[in-house]
Amino acid sequence: MSIADKLLVQRQRHLKWRWLDWLEIALMILCGLMCFGFSLSVTADIVTRTIGHPWLWLQEVTSTLFIYAIFIGTAAATRRNDHLYLTAISEAMHGTPRVIVEIVIRVVVLGVAAVLIWYGYQNYLRGFGSFRLPSGTPIASLYAIIPLSGVLIGLFTIEQLVNGLRNGFDHPEPPDEDAVPALPVSEAQVRAQP
């Protein structure tokens, strides 16, 4: 099994377009790199401060990596139905009520995506008037990921809506490959349970 196969979630495959799989893989790799870089920069910041020679620019790197990891991870989680999604409510239903709840949930997520795009872009434009210290980089560099994340969240939500309306939201999931197989239960054990 390749790394790409391990990064790509097969759950709810009927809600996904295969041509966007590469984007999910890229987002997962990018998010992992951002989290690794964040951890490395925090460690380096602690070490340089402890030895009495702080690298002040590390705080800028740390905050940038942290913010980018959050918004890239949110987009990836939306594609994987791991975030911004109320599975407990919708999976307990079947038929028309489930379709209605699934549509309402995704319309709310589309609203969140629209807010991220609109206000994220507004903050990005305003960010050219403020600068980060000590580098003097416009703070817009931090805000650039917010509208991009909103676009990706919107794209993945539309993907799920279109495929859910076309294929149905309620599909049995394939068995989990990592799950431990259930042991056979004898009739005596079933009767002995309270």
Coordinates of N, CA and C in Angstrom, one line a residue:
M1 N 0.8 -1.2 0.0 CA 0.0 0.0 0.0 C 0.9 1.2 0.0
S2 N 0.7 2.1 -0.9 CA 1.5 3.3 -1.1 C 1.1 4.4 0.0
I3 N 2.0 5.4 0.1 CA 1.7 6.4 1.1 C 0.4 7.2 0.7
A4 N 0.2 7.4 -0.6 CA -1.0 8.1 -1.1 C -2.2 7.3 -0.7
D5 N -2.2 6.0 -0.8 CA -3.4 5.2 -0.4 C -3.6 5.3 1.1
K6 N -2.6 5.4 1.9 CA -2.7 5.5 3.3 C -3.3 6.9 3.7
L7 N -3.0 7.9 3.0 CA -3.4 9.3 3.3 C -4.9 9.5 2.8
L8 N -5.3 8.8 1.8 CA -6.6 9.0 1.3 C -7.7 8.1 2.0
V9 N -8.7 8.8 2.6 CA -9.7 8.1 3.3 C -10.7 7.5 2.4
Q10 N -11.0 6.2 2.5 CA -12.0 5.5 1.6 C -13.4 5.6 2.2
R11 N -13.6 6.1 3.4 CA -14.9 6.3 4.0 C -15.7 7.3 3.2
Q12 N -17.0 6.9 3.0 CA -17.9 7.8 2.3 C -17.4 8.1 0.9
R13 N -16.9 7.1 0.2 CA -16.3 7.2 -1.1 C -17.3 7.7 -2.2
H14 N -18.6 7.4 -1.9 CA -19.7 7.8 -2.8 C -19.9 9.3 -2.8
L15 N -19.4 10.0 -1.9 CA -19.5 11.4 -1.8 C -18.3 12.2 -2.4
K16 N -17.4 11.5 -3.0 CA -16.1 12.1 -3.5 C -15.9 11.9 -5.0
W17 N -15.3 12.9 -5.6 CA -14.9 12.7 -7.0 C -13.4 12.3 -7.0
R18 N -13.1 11.3 -7.8 CA -11.7 10.7 -7.8 C -10.7 11.8 -8.3
W19 N -11.1 12.7 -9.1 CA -10.2 13.7 -9.6 C -9.7 14.7 -8.6
L20 N -10.4 14.7 -7.4 CA -9.9 15.6 -6.3 C -9.1 14.8 -5.3
D21 N -8.9 13.6 -5.5 CA -8.1 12.8 -4.5 C -6.7 13.3 -4.4
W22 N -6.1 13.8 -5.5 CA -4.7 14.3 -5.4 C -4.7 15.5 -4.5
L23 N -5.7 16.3 -4.5 CA -5.8 17.5 -3.6 C -5.9 17.1 -2.2
E24 N -6.6 16.1 -1.8 CA -6.7 15.7 -0.5 C -5.3 15.2 0.0
I25 N -4.7 14.4 -0.8 CA -3.3 13.9 -0.5 C -2.4 15.1 -0.3
A26 N -2.4 16.0 -1.2 CA -1.5 17.2 -1.1 C -1.7 18.0 0.2
L27 N -3.0 18.2 0.5 CA -3.4 18.9 1.7 C -2.9 18.2 3.0
M28 N -3.0 16.8 3.0 CA -2.6 16.0 4.1 C -1.1 16.1 4.3
I29 N -0.4 16.0 3.2 CA 1.1 16.1 3.3 C 1.5 17.5 3.7
L30 N 0.9 18.6 3.1 CA 1.2 19.9 3.5 C 0.9 20.2 5.0
C31 N -0.2 19.7 5.4 CA -0.6 19.9 6.8 C 0.4 19.2 7.8
G32 N 0.8 18.0 7.4 CA 1.8 17.3 8.2 C 3.1 18.1 8.2
L33 N 3.6 18.6 7.1 CA 4.8 19.4 7.0 C 4.7 20.7 7.9
M34 N 3.5 21.3 7.8 CA 3.3 22.5 8.7 C 3.4 22.2 10.2
C35 N 2.7 21.1 10.6 CA 2.8 20.7 12.0 C 4.2 20.3 12.4
F36 N 4.9 19.6 11.5 CA 6.3 19.3 11.9 C 7.2 20.5 12.0
G37 N 7.0 21.4 11.0 CA 7.8 22.7 11.0 C 7.4 23.5 12.3
F38 N 6.1 23.5 12.6 CA 5.7 24.3 13.9 C 6.4 23.7 15.1
S39 N 6.4 22.4 15.2 CA 7.0 21.7 16.4 C 8.5 22.0 16.4
L40 N 9.2 21.9 15.2 CA 10.6 22.2 15.1 C 10.9 23.6 15.5
S41 N 10.1 24.6 15.0 CA 10.4 26.0 15.3 C 10.2 26.3 16.8
V42 N 9.2 25.7 17.4 CA 8.9 25.9 18.8 C 10.1 25.4 19.6
T43 N 10.6 24.2 19.3 CA 11.7 23.6 19.9 C 13.0 24.5 19.8
A44 N 13.2 25.0 18.6 CA 14.4 25.8 18.3 C 14.2 27.1 19.1
D45 N 13.0 27.7 19.2 CA 12.8 28.9 19.9 C 13.1 28.7 21.4
I46 N 12.7 27.6 22.0 CA 13.0 27.3 23.4 C 14.5 27.1 23.6
V47 N 15.1 26.4 22.7 CA 16.6 26.2 22.9 C 17.4 27.4 22.8
T48 N 17.1 28.3 21.7 CA 17.8 29.5 21.6 C 17.6 30.5 22.7
R49 N 16.4 30.5 23.3 CA 16.2 31.4 24.4 C 16.9 30.8 25.7
T50 N 16.9 29.5 25.8 CA 17.5 28.9 27.0 C 19.0 29.2 27.0
I51 N 19.7 29.1 25.8 CA 21.1 29.4 25.8 C 21.5 30.9 25.8
G52 N 20.4 31.7 25.8 CA 20.7 33.1 25.9 C 20.9 33.9 24.6
H53 N 20.6 33.2 23.4 CA 20.7 33.8 22.1 C 19.5 33.6 21.3
P54 N 18.4 34.3 21.7 CA 17.1 34.0 21.0 C 17.1 34.5 19.6
W55 N 16.5 33.7 18.7 CA 16.3 34.1 17.3 C 14.8 34.6 17.3
L56 N 14.7 35.9 17.2 CA 13.3 36.5 17.3 C 12.4 36.2 16.1
W57 N 13.1 35.9 15.0 CA 12.3 35.6 13.8 C 11.6 34.2 13.9
L58 N 12.0 33.4 14.8 CA 11.3 32.1 15.0 C 9.9 32.2 15.4
Q59 N 9.6 33.3 16.2 CA 8.2 33.5 16.6 C 7.3 33.8 15.4
E60 N 7.8 34.5 14.4 CA 7.1 34.7 13.2 C 6.8 33.4 12.4
V61 N 7.9 32.6 12.3 CA 7.8 31.4 11.6 C 6.8 30.5 12.3
T62 N 6.9 30.4 13.6 CA 6.0 29.6 14.4 C 4.5 29.9 14.2
S63 N 4.2 31.2 14.3 CA 2.8 31.6 14.2 C 2.3 31.4 12.7
T64 N 3.2 31.6 11.7 CA 2.8 31.4 10.4 C 2.5 29.9 10.1
L65 N 3.4 29.0 10.6 CA 3.2 27.6 10.4 C 1.9 27.1 11.1
F66 N 1.7 27.6 12.3 CA 0.5 27.3 13.1 C -0.8 27.7 12.4
I67 N -0.9 28.9 11.9 CA -2.1 29.4 11.3 C -2.3 28.6 10.0
Y68 N -1.3 28.4 9.2 CA -1.4 27.7 7.9 C -1.8 26.2 8.2
A69 N -1.3 25.6 9.2 CA -1.7 24.2 9.5 C -3.1 24.1 9.9
I70 N -3.6 25.1 10.7 CA -5.0 25.1 11.1 C -5.9 25.2 9.8
F71 N -5.7 26.1 9.0 CA -6.6 26.3 7.8 C -6.5 25.2 6.7
I72 N -5.2 24.7 6.5 CA -5.1 23.6 5.6 C -5.7 22.4 6.2
G73 N -5.5 22.1 7.5 CA -6.1 21.0 8.1 C -7.6 21.0 8.1
T74 N -8.2 22.2 8.2 CA -9.7 22.4 8.2 C -10.2 22.0 6.8
A75 N -9.5 22.4 5.8 CA -9.9 22.1 4.4 C -9.8 20.6 4.2
A76 N -8.7 20.0 4.6 CA -8.5 18.5 4.4 C -9.6 17.8 5.2
A77 N -9.8 18.2 6.4 CA -10.8 17.5 7.3 C -12.2 17.6 6.7
T78 N -12.5 18.7 6.0 CA -13.8 18.9 5.4 C -14.0 17.8 4.2
R79 N -12.9 17.6 3.5 CA -13.0 16.6 2.4 C -13.2 15.2 3.0
R80 N -12.6 15.0 4.1 CA -12.6 13.6 4.8 C -13.8 13.4 5.7
N81 N -14.7 14.4 5.8 CA -15.8 14.4 6.7 C -15.4 14.2 8.1
D82 N -14.3 14.8 8.5 CA -13.8 14.6 9.8 C -14.0 15.9 10.7
H83 N -14.5 16.9 10.0 CA -14.6 18.2 10.7 C -15.8 19.0 10.1
L84 N -16.3 19.9 10.9 CA -17.5 20.7 10.4 C -18.6 19.8 10.0
Y85 N -18.8 18.7 10.6 CA -19.8 17.8 10.1 C -20.4 17.0 11.3
L86 N -21.7 17.0 11.4 CA -22.3 16.4 12.5 C -22.8 15.0 12.2
T87 N -21.9 14.1 12.3 CA -22.2 12.7 11.9 C -23.2 12.0 12.8
A88 N -23.1 12.3 14.1 CA -24.0 11.5 15.0 C -25.4 11.8 14.7
I89 N -25.8 13.0 14.3 CA -27.2 13.3 14.0 C -27.6 12.7 12.7
S90 N -26.8 12.9 11.7 CA -27.3 12.4 10.4 C -27.2 10.9 10.2
E91 N -26.2 10.3 10.8 CA -26.1 8.8 10.6 C -27.1 8.0 11.4
A92 N -27.8 8.7 12.4 CA -28.9 8.0 13.1 C -30.2 8.0 12.3
M93 N -30.2 8.7 11.2 CA -31.4 8.8 10.4 C -31.3 8.1 9.1
H94 N -32.5 7.9 8.5 CA -32.5 7.2 7.2 C -33.6 7.9 6.3
G95 N -33.5 7.7 5.0 CA -34.5 8.2 4.1 C -34.5 9.7 4.0
T96 N -35.7 10.3 3.9 CA -35.9 11.7 3.6 C -35.4 12.6 4.8
P97 N -35.6 12.2 6.1 CA -35.0 13.0 7.2 C -33.5 13.1 7.1
R98 N -32.9 12.0 6.7 CA -31.4 12.1 6.6 C -31.0 13.0 5.5
V99 N -31.6 12.9 4.3 CA -31.3 13.8 3.2 C -31.4 15.2 3.6
I100 N -32.5 15.6 4.3 CA -32.7 17.0 4.7 C -31.6 17.4 5.7
V101 N -31.3 16.6 6.7 CA -30.3 17.0 7.6 C -28.9 17.1 7.0
E102 N -28.6 16.2 6.1 CA -27.3 16.2 5.3 C -27.2 17.5 4.5
I103 N -28.3 17.9 3.8 CA -28.3 19.1 3.0 C -28.2 20.3 3.9
V104 N -28.9 20.4 5.0 CA -28.8 21.5 5.9 C -27.4 21.7 6.5
I105 N -26.8 20.6 6.9 CA -25.5 20.6 7.5 C -24.5 21.2 6.4
R106 N -24.6 20.7 5.2 CA -23.7 21.2 4.2 C -23.9 22.6 3.7
V107 N -25.2 23.1 3.8 CA -25.5 24.5 3.5 C -24.9 25.4 4.6
V108 N -24.9 24.9 5.8 CA -24.3 25.7 6.9 C -22.8 25.8 6.7
V109 N -22.2 24.6 6.3 CA -20.7 24.6 6.0 C -20.4 25.5 4.8
L110 N -21.3 25.6 3.8 CA -21.1 26.5 2.7 C -21.1 27.9 3.2
G111 N -22.0 28.2 4.1 CA -22.1 29.6 4.7 C -20.8 29.9 5.4
V112 N -20.2 29.0 6.2 CA -18.9 29.2 6.8 C -17.8 29.4 5.8
A113 N -17.9 28.6 4.7 CA -16.9 28.8 3.7 C -17.0 30.2 3.0
A114 N -18.2 30.7 2.8 CA -18.4 32.0 2.3 C -17.9 33.1 3.2
V115 N -18.1 32.9 4.5 CA -17.6 33.9 5.5 C -16.1 33.9 5.5
L116 N -15.5 32.7 5.4 CA -14.0 32.6 5.3 C -13.5 33.3 4.1
I117 N -14.1 33.1 3.0 CA -13.7 33.7 1.7 C -13.8 35.3 1.8
W118 N -15.0 35.7 2.2 CA -15.3 37.2 2.1 C -14.4 37.9 3.2
Y119 N -14.5 37.5 4.4 CA -13.8 38.3 5.5 C -12.4 38.0 5.5
G120 N -12.0 36.8 5.1 CA -10.6 36.4 5.0 C -9.9 37.3 3.9
Y121 N -10.6 37.5 2.8 CA -10.0 38.4 1.8 C -9.9 39.8 2.2
Q122 N -11.0 40.3 3.0 CA -10.9 41.6 3.5 C -9.8 41.8 4.5
N123 N -9.5 40.9 5.3 CA -8.4 40.9 6.3 C -7.1 40.9 5.5
Y124 N -7.0 40.1 4.5 CA -5.8 39.9 3.7 C -5.5 41.3 3.1
L125 N -6.5 42.0 2.5 CA -6.2 43.3 1.9 C -5.8 44.3 2.9
R126 N -6.4 44.3 4.1 CA -6.1 45.2 5.2 C -4.7 44.9 5.8
G127 N -4.3 43.7 5.6 CA -3.0 43.2 6.2 C -1.8 43.9 5.6
F128 N -1.9 44.5 4.4 CA -0.8 45.2 3.8 C -0.5 46.5 4.5
G129 N -1.3 46.9 5.4 CA -1.0 48.2 6.1 C -0.4 47.9 7.5
S130 N -0.3 46.7 7.9 CA 0.4 46.3 9.2 C 1.6 45.4 8.9
F131 N 2.6 45.5 9.7 CA 3.8 44.7 9.4 C 4.2 43.9 10.7
R132 N 4.8 42.7 10.4 CA 5.2 41.9 11.5 C 6.7 42.3 11.9
L133 N 7.0 42.2 13.1 CA 8.3 42.5 13.6 C 9.0 41.2 14.0
P134 N 10.3 41.0 13.8 CA 11.3 42.0 13.3 C 11.4 42.0 11.8
S135 N 10.8 41.2 11.0 CA 11.1 41.1 9.6 C 10.5 42.2 8.8
G136 N 9.4 42.8 9.2 CA 8.7 43.9 8.4 C 7.9 43.3 7.3
T137 N 7.6 42.0 7.4 CA 6.7 41.4 6.4 C 5.3 41.8 6.6
P138 N 4.5 42.1 5.6 CA 3.1 42.5 5.8 C 2.3 41.4 6.5
I139 N 1.5 41.7 7.4 CA 0.7 40.7 8.1 C -0.3 40.0 7.2
A140 N -0.4 40.5 6.0 CA -1.3 39.9 5.0 C -0.7 38.5 4.6
S141 N 0.5 38.2 4.9 CA 1.1 36.9 4.6 C 0.5 35.8 5.5
L142 N 0.0 36.3 6.7 CA -0.7 35.4 7.6 C -2.1 35.1 7.2
Y143 N -2.8 36.1 6.6 CA -4.2 36.1 6.3 C -4.4 35.4 4.9
A144 N -3.4 35.2 4.1 CA -3.6 34.7 2.7 C -4.3 33.3 2.7
I145 N -4.0 32.5 3.7 CA -4.5 31.2 3.7 C -6.0 31.1 4.0
I146 N -6.6 32.1 4.7 CA -7.9 32.1 5.1 C -8.9 32.0 3.9
P147 N -8.9 32.9 3.0 CA -9.8 32.8 1.8 C -9.5 31.5 1.0
L148 N -8.3 31.1 0.9 CA -8.0 29.9 0.2 C -8.6 28.7 0.8
S149 N -8.5 28.7 2.1 CA -9.2 27.6 2.9 C -10.7 27.6 2.7
G150 N -11.3 28.8 2.6 CA -12.7 28.9 2.4 C -13.1 28.4 1.0
V151 N -12.3 28.7 0.0 CA -12.5 28.1 -1.3 C -12.5 26.6 -1.3
L152 N -11.5 26.0 -0.7 CA -11.3 24.6 -0.6 C -12.5 23.9 0.1
I153 N -12.9 24.5 1.3 CA -14.0 24.0 2.0 C -15.3 24.1 1.2
G154 N -15.5 25.2 0.5 CA -16.6 25.3 -0.4 C -16.6 24.3 -1.5
L155 N -15.5 24.1 -2.1 CA -15.4 23.1 -3.2 C -15.7 21.7 -2.7
F156 N -15.1 21.3 -1.5 CA -15.4 20.0 -1.0 C -16.8 19.8 -0.5
T157 N -17.4 20.8 0.0 CA -18.8 20.8 0.4 C -19.7 20.6 -0.8
I158 N -19.5 21.4 -1.9 CA -20.2 21.2 -3.1 C -20.1 19.8 -3.7
E159 N -18.9 19.3 -3.6 CA -18.6 17.9 -4.1 C -19.5 16.9 -3.3
Q160 N -19.6 17.1 -2.0 CA -20.4 16.2 -1.2 C -21.9 16.4 -1.4
L161 N -22.3 17.6 -1.6 CA -23.7 17.9 -1.9 C -24.1 17.3 -3.2
V162 N -23.4 17.5 -4.3 CA -23.7 17.0 -5.6 C -23.7 15.5 -5.6
N163 N -22.7 14.9 -5.0 CA -22.6 13.4 -5.0 C -23.6 12.8 -4.1
G164 N -23.9 13.5 -3.0 CA -24.9 13.0 -2.0 C -26.3 13.0 -2.7
L165 N -26.6 14.1 -3.4 CA -27.9 14.2 -4.0 C -28.0 13.2 -5.2
R166 N -26.9 12.9 -5.9 CA -26.9 12.0 -7.0 C -26.9 10.6 -6.5
N167 N -26.0 10.2 -5.6 CA -25.8 8.8 -5.1 C -26.5 8.5 -3.8
G168 N -27.0 9.5 -3.1 CA -27.6 9.2 -1.8 C -26.5 9.4 -0.8
F169 N -27.0 9.9 0.4 CA -26.0 10.1 1.5 C -25.8 8.8 2.3
D170 N -26.8 8.0 2.3 CA -26.8 6.8 3.2 C -26.3 5.6 2.4
H171 N -25.0 5.3 2.7 CA -24.4 4.1 2.1 C -23.7 3.3 3.2
P172 N -23.8 2.0 3.1 CA -23.0 1.2 4.1 C -21.5 1.4 3.9
E173 N -20.8 1.5 5.0 CA -19.4 1.7 4.9 C -18.7 0.3 4.8
P174 N -17.5 0.3 4.0 CA -16.8 -1.0 4.0 C -16.2 -1.2 5.3
P175 N -15.9 -2.5 5.6 CA -15.3 -2.8 6.9 C -13.9 -2.2 7.1
D176 N -13.7 -1.8 8.3 CA -12.4 -1.1 8.6 C -11.3 -2.2 8.6
E177 N -10.2 -1.9 7.8 CA -9.1 -2.9 7.7 C -8.4 -3.1 9.0
D178 N -8.3 -2.1 9.8 CA -7.6 -2.1 11.1 C -8.4 -2.7 12.2
A179 N -9.6 -2.9 12.0 CA -10.5 -3.4 13.1 C -10.2 -4.8 13.4
V180 N -10.3 -5.2 14.7 CA -10.1 -6.5 15.2 C -11.4 -7.3 14.9
P181 N -11.3 -8.5 14.2 CA -12.5 -9.2 13.9 C -13.2 -9.7 15.2
A182 N -14.5 -9.7 15.1 CA -15.3 -10.1 16.3 C -15.2 -11.6 16.5
L183 N -15.0 -12.0 17.8 CA -15.0 -13.4 18.1 C -16.4 -14.0 18.0
P184 N -16.5 -15.2 17.6 CA -17.8 -15.8 17.6 C -18.4 -16.0 19.0
V185 N -19.6 -15.7 19.1 CA -20.3 -15.8 20.4 C -21.2 -17.0 20.4
S186 N -21.0 -17.8 21.5 CA -21.9 -19.0 21.6 C -23.3 -18.6 22.1
E187 N -24.2 -19.5 21.9 CA -25.6 -19.3 22.3 C -25.7 -19.2 23.8
A188 N -24.8 -19.9 24.5 CA -24.8 -19.8 26.0 C -24.4 -18.5 26.5
Q189 N -23.4 -17.9 25.8 CA -22.9 -16.6 26.2 C -23.9 -15.5 25.9
V190 N -24.7 -15.6 24.9 CA -25.7 -14.7 24.6 C -26.8 -14.7 25.7
R191 N -27.2 -15.9 26.1 CA -28.2 -16.1 27.2 C -27.7 -15.6 28.5
A192 N -26.4 -15.7 28.7 CA -25.8 -15.3 30.0 C -25.7 -13.8 30.2
Q193 N -25.7 -13.0 29.1 CA -25.6 -11.6 29.2 C -26.9 -11.0 29.8
P194 N -26.7 -9.9 30.6 CA -27.8 -9.3 31.3 C -28.7 -8.5 30.3

